[in-house]
Coordinates of C-alpha atoms and ligand atoms in Angstrom, one line a residue:
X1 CA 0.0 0.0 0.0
X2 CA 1.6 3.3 -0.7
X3 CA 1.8 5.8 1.7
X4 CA 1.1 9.5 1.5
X5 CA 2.4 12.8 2.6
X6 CA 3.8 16.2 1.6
X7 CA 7.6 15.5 1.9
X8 CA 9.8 12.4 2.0
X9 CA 13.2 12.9 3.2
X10 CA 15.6 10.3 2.7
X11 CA 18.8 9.7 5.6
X12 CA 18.1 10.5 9.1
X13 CA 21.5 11.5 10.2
X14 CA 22.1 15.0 11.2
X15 CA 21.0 16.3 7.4
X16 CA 17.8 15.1 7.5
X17 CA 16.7 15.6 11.2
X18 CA 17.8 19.6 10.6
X19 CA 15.8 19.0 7.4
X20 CA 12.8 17.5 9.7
X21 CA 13.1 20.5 12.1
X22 CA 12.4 23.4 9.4
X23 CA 9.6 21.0 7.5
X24 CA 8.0 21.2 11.1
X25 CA 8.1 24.7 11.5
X26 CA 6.3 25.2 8.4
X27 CA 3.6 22.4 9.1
X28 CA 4.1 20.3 6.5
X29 CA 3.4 16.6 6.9
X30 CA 6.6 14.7 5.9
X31 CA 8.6 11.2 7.2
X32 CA 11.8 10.7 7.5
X33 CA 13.1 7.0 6.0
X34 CA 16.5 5.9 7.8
X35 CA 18.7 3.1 6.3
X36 CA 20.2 3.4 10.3
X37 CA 18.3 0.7 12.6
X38 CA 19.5 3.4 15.5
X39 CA 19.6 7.2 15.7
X40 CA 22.9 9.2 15.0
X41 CA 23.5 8.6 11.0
X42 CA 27.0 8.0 10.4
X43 CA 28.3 9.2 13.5
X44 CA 27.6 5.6 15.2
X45 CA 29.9 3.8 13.1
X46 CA 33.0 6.5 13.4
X47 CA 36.0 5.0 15.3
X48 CA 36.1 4.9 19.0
X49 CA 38.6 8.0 19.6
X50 CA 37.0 9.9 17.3
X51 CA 36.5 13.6 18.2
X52 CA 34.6 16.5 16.7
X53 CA 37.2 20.0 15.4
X54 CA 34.6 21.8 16.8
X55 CA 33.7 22.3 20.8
X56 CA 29.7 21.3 21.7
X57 CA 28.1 24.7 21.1
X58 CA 29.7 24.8 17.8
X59 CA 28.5 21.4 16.4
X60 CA 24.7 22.6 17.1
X61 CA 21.7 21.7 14.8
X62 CA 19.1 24.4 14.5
X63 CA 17.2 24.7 18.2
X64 CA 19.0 22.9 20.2
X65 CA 22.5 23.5 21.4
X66 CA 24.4 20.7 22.1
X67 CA 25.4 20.0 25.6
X68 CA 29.3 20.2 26.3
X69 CA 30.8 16.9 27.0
X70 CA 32.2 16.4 30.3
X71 CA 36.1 17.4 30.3
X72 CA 36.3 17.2 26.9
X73 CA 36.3 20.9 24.9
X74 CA 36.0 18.8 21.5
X75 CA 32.8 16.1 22.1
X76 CA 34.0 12.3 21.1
X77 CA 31.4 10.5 18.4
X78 CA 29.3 8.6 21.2
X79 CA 28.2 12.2 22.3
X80 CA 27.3 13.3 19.1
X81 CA 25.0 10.1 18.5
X82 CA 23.8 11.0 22.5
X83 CA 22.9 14.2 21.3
X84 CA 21.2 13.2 17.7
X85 CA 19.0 10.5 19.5
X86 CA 17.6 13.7 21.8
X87 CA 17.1 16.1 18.9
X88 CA 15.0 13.6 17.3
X89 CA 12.7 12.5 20.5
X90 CA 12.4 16.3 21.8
X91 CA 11.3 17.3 18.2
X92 CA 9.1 14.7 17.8
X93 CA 10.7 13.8 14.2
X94 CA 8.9 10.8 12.7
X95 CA 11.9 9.1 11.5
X96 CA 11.5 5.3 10.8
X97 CA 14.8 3.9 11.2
X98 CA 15.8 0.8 9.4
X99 CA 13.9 1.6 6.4
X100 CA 16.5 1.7 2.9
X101 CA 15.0 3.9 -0.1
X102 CA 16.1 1.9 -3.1
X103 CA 14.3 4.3 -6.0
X104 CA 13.1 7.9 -6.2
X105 CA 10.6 8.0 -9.2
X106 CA 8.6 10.8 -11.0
X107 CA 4.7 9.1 -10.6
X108 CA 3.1 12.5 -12.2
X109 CA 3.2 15.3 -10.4
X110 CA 4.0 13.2 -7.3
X111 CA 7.5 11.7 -6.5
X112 CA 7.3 8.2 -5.5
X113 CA 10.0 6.7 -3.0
X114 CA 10.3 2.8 -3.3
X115 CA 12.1 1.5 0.1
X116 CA 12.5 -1.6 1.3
X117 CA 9.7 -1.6 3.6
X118 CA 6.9 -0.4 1.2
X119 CA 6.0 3.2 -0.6
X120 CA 5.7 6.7 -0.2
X121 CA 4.2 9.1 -2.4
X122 CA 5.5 12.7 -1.9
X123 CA 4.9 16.1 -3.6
X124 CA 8.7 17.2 -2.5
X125 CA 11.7 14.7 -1.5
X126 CA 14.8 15.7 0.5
X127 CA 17.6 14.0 -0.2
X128 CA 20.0 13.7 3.1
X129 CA 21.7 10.0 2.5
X130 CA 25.5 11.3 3.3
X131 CA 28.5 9.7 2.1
X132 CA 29.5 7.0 4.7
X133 CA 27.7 4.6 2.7
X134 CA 30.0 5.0 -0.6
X135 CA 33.9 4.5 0.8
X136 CA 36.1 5.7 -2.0
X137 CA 39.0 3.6 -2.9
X138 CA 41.8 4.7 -5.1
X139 CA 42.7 2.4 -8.3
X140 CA 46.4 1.9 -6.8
X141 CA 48.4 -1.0 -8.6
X142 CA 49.0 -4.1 -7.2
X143 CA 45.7 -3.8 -4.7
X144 CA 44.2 -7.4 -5.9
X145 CA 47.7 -9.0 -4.8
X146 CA 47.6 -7.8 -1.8
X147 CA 47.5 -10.7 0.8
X148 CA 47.4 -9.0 4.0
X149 CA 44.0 -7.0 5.3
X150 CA 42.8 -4.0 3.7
X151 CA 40.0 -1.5 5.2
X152 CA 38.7 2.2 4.5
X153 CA 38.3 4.5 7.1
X154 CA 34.5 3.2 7.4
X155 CA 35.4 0.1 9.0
X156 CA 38.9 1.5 11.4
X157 CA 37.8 0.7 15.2
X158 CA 40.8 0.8 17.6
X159 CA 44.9 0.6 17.6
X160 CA 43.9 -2.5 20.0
X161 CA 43.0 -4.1 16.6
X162 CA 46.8 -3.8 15.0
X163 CA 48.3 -4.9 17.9
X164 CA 52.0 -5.7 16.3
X165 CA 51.3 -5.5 12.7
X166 CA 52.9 -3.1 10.3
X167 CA 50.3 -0.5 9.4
X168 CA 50.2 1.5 6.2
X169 CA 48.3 4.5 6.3
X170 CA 46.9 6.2 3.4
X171 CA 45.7 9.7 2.6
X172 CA 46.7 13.3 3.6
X173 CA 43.2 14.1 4.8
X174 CA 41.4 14.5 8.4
X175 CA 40.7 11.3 8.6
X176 CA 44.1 9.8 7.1
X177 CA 45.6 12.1 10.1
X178 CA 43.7 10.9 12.6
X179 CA 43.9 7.7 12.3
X180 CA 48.0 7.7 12.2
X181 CA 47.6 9.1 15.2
X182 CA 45.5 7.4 16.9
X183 CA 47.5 4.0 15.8
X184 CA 50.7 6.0 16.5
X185 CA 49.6 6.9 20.2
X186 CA 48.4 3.8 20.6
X187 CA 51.8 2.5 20.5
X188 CA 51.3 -1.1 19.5
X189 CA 51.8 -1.2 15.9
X190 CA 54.0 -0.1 13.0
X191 CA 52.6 2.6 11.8
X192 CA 53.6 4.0 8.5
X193 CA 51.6 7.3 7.1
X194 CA 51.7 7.9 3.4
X195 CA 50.4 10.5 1.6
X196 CA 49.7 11.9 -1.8
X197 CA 51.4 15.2 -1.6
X198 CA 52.8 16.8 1.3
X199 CA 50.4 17.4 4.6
X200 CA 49.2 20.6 4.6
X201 CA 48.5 21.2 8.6
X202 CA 46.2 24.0 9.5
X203 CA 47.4 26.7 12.3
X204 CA 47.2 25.2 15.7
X205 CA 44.9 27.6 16.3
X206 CA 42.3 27.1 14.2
X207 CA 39.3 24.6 14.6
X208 CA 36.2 23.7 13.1
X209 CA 35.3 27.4 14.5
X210 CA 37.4 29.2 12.3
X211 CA 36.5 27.1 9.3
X212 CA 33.2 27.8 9.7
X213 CA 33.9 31.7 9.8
X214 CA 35.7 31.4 6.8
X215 CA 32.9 29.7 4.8
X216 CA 30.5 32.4 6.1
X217 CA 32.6 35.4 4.8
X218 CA 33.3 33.3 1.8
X219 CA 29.2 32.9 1.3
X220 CA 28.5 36.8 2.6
X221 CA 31.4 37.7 -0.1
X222 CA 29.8 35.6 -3.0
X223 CA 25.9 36.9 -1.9
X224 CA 27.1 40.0 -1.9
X225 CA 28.6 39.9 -5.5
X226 CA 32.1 40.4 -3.8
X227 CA 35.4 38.9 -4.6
X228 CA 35.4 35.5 -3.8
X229 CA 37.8 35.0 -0.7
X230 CA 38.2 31.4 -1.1
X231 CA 37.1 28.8 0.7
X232 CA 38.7 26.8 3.6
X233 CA 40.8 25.0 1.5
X234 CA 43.1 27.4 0.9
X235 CA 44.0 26.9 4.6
X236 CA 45.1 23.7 4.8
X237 CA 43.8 20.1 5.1
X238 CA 44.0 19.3 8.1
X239 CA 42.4 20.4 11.5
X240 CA 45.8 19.9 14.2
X241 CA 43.2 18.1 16.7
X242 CA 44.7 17.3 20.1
X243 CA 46.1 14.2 19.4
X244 CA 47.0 14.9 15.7
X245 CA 49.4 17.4 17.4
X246 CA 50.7 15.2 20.6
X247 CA 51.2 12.8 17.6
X248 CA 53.1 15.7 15.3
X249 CA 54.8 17.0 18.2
X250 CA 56.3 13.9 19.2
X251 CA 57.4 13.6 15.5
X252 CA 55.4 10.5 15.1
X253 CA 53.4 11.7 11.9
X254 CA 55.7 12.0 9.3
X255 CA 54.3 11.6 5.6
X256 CA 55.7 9.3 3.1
X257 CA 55.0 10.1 -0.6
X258 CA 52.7 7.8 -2.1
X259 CA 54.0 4.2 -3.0
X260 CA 54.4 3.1 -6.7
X261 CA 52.4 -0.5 -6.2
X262 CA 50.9 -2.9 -3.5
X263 CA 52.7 -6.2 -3.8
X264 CA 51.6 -9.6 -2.4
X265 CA 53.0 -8.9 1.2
X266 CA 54.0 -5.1 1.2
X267 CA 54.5 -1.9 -0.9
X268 CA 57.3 -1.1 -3.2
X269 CA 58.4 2.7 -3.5
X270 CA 59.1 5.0 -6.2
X271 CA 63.2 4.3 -5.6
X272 CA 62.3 0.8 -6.0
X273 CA 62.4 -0.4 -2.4
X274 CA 60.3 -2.6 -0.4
X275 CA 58.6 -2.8 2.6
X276 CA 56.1 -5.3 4.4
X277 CA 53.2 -4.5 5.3
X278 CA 50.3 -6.5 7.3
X279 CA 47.8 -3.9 6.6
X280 CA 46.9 -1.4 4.6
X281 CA 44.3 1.2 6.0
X282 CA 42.5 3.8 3.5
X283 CA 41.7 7.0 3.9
X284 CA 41.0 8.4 0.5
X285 CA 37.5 9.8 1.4
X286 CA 33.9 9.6 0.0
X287 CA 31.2 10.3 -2.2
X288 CA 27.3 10.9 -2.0
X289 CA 25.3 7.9 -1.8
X290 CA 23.2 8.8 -4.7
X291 CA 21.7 5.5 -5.9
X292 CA 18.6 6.0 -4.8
X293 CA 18.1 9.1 -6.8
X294 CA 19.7 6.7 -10.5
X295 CA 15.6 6.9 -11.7
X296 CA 15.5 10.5 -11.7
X297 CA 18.7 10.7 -14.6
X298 CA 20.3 14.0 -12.9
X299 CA 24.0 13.0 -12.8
X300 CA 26.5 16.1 -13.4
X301 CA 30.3 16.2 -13.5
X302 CA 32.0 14.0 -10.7
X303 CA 28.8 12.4 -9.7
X304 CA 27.5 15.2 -8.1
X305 CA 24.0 16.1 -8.8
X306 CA 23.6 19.7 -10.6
X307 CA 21.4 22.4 -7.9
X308 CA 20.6 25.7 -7.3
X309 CA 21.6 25.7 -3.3
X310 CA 19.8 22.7 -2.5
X311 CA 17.2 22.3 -5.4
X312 CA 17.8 19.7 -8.2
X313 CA 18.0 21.8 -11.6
X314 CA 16.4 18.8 -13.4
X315 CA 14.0 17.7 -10.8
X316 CA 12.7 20.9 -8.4
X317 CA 10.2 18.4 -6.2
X318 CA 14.1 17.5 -5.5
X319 CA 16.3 18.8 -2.8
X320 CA 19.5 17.6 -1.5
X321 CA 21.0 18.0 1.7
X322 CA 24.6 17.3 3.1
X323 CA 27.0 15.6 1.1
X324 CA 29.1 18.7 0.6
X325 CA 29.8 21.9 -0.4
X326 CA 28.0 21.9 -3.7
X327 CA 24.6 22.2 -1.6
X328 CA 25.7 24.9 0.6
X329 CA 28.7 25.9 2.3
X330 CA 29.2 23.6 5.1
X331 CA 26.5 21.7 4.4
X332 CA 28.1 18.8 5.0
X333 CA 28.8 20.1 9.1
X334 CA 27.0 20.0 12.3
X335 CA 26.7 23.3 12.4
X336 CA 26.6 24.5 8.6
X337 CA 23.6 22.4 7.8
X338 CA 21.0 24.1 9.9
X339 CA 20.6 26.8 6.9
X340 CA 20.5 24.8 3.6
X341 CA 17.8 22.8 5.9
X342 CA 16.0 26.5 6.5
X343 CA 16.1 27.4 2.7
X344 CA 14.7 24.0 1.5
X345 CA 12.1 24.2 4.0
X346 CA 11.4 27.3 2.7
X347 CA 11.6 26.6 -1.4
X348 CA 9.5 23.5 -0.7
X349 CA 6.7 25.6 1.3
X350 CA 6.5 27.4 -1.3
X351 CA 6.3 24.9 -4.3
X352 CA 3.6 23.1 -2.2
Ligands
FAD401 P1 25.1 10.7 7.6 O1 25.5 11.0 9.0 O2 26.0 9.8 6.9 O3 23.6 10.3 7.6 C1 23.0 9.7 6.4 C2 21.9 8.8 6.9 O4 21.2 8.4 5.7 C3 22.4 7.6 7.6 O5 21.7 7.4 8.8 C4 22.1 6.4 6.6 O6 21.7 5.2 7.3 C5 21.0 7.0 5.8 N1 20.9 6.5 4.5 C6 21.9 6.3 3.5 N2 21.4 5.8 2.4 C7 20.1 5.6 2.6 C8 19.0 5.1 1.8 N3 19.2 4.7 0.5 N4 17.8 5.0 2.3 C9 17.6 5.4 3.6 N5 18.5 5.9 4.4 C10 19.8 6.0 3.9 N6 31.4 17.5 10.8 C11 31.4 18.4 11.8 O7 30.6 19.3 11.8 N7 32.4 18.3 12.8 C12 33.3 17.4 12.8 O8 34.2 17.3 13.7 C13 33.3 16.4 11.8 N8 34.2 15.3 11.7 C14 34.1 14.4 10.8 C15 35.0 13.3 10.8 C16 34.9 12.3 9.9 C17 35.8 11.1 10.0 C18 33.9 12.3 8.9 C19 33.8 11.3 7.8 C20 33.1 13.4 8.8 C21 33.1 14.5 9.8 N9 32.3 15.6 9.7 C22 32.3 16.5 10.7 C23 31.4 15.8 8.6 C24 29.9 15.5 8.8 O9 29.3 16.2 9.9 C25 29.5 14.0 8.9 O10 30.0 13.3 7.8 C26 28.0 13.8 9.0 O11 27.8 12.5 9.4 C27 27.2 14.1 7.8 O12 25.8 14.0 8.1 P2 24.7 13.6 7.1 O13 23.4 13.6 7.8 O14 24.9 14.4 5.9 O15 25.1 12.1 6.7

């Protein structure tokens, strides 16, 4: 039996309950479909000493502040799910966890969302489905030979889990950082940190916090038909966490350039070396889990989805939400997706 309402938003992770919040305010009937069995999107699945770059009150969703973690200034990942399962029961949100959306279809003027539970008819969708769900892997050579284990990001846990194995790192990013040193505090493995090009660490003195300033003036500037004064990449890559800079400071995350192939038990270098290698851990990022959406035929360049701030240009029932930059600076943040929620509210009111 299909189901109907005004709006069906897809991913219940911090995208789609800010998305939930601002369809609420406006009165609209909508549901919110969650692949998740539990709240907290992808947050639950992040490793265990995973922090946020941001302290509490800057990792906020629209309404609600989040609490500050005891003695910790920069929350850990449990907190973050802690607060995500309040801000949906204080809200009310009528999220049905465990529910996938395989299809979005046009069905008329009506979009019809086929998930694996049954169907929903909607006159709007919001599209909120992240990235954790689509780990990136590079095309490196030799990665089929490999014998010993290889993981992405997605599915790193503890140091406890490398326990004297020689670990090989790779990618220059937050996560590739992060990770080295975690396993390089940890102290009981090998750890070796290779990245594509040089790391490019931001000040110590600048957190999630200043990021977000920066995209704000960089947003005000572009509103405001100014020059553009680039974005927060222009900074650097990676946030100097607390312990990515215990890790730095005790020289224990040192880049290698990138290895020229994986061989059966190791890595050979561009000089022709060798080294073993148990593991090989990748951190070479993400992209939006956009399957869901294949029906609607609105692929642009690098698999994004073409949009006017979060409207689909081919489909304007369709809104996405998250994923990155490309629907609003910061969209993909705690904090930055409260407004690209508001606006879609907003354009969707108004279609309906
Ligand atoms: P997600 O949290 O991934 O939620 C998507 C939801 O959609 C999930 O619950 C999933 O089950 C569901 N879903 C997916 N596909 C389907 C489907 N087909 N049908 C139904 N449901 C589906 N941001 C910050 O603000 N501060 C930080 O410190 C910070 N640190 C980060 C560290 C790491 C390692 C990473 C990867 C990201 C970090 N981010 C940080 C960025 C960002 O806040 C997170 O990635 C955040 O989880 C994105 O939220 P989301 O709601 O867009 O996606």
């Amino acid at each position: 039996m299909t189901q109907h309402t005004d709006v069906v938003v897809v991913g219940g992770g911090q995208a789609g309950l800010a998305a939930g919040y601002h369809l609420r305010r406006r009165g609209l009937d909508f549901v919110i479909l969650d692949a998740d069995p539990a709240p907290g999107g992808s947050w639950q699945h992040m490793w265990d000493s995973l922090h946020l770059f941001s302290p509490a009150e800057h990792s906020s969703l629209p309404g609600r502040l989040m609490p500050a973690q005891a003695r910790a200034i920069y929350p850990g990942a449990g907190h973050v799910v802690d607060y995500l399962a309040d801000y949906e029961k204080r809200y009310e949100l009528p999220v049905q966890h465990g529910t996938r959306v395989d299809a979005v279809r046009r069905d008329g003027d009506q979009l019809l969302v086929e998930a694996d539970s049954g169907t929903w008819q909607g006159k709007a969708v919001i599209s909120a489905t992240g990235t954790w769900s689509r780990p990136f892997l590079p095309a490196v050579p030799g990665r089929s030979v490999f014998t010993g284990q290889q993981l992405h990001t997605v599915t790193y846990r503890s140091p406890a889990d490398f326990t004297d194995q020689r670990v090989l790192v790779v990618g220059g990013g937050n996560s590739g950082a992060q990770i080295a040193a975690d396993l390089t505090l940890g102290g009981q493995a090998e750890v070796t940190w290779v990245t594509q090009r040089p790391p490019r660490f931001l000040p110590d003195d600048i957190d999630g916090r200043a990021l977000f300033d920066v995209a704000t003036s960089r947003r005000r500037a572009l509103e405001e038909g100014r020059t553009d004064t680039g974005g927060v990449a222009s900074l650097g890559d990676i946030v100097a966490v607390p312990p990515v800079r215990a890790a730095r400071d005790a020289g224990l995350l040192t880049a290698k350039p990138m290895f020229s192939r994986l061989t059966t038990n190791g890595v050979q270098w561009a000089d022709g070396s060798h080294s073993g290698a148990d593991a090989v851990i990748w951190c070479t990022g993400f992209r939006p889990a956009l399957a869901h959406l294949a029906p609607l035929s609105l692929r642009g360049p690098r698999g994004h989805i073409p949009t006017d701030g979060t409207r689909s240009l081919g489909e304007p029932r369709l809104h996405l939400l998250g994923y990155g930059d490309w629907t609003g600076p910061a969209s993909a943040t705690l904090i930055g997706v409260g407004r690209p929620a508001r606006d879609a509210a907003r354009a969707i009111a108004q279609l309906l």
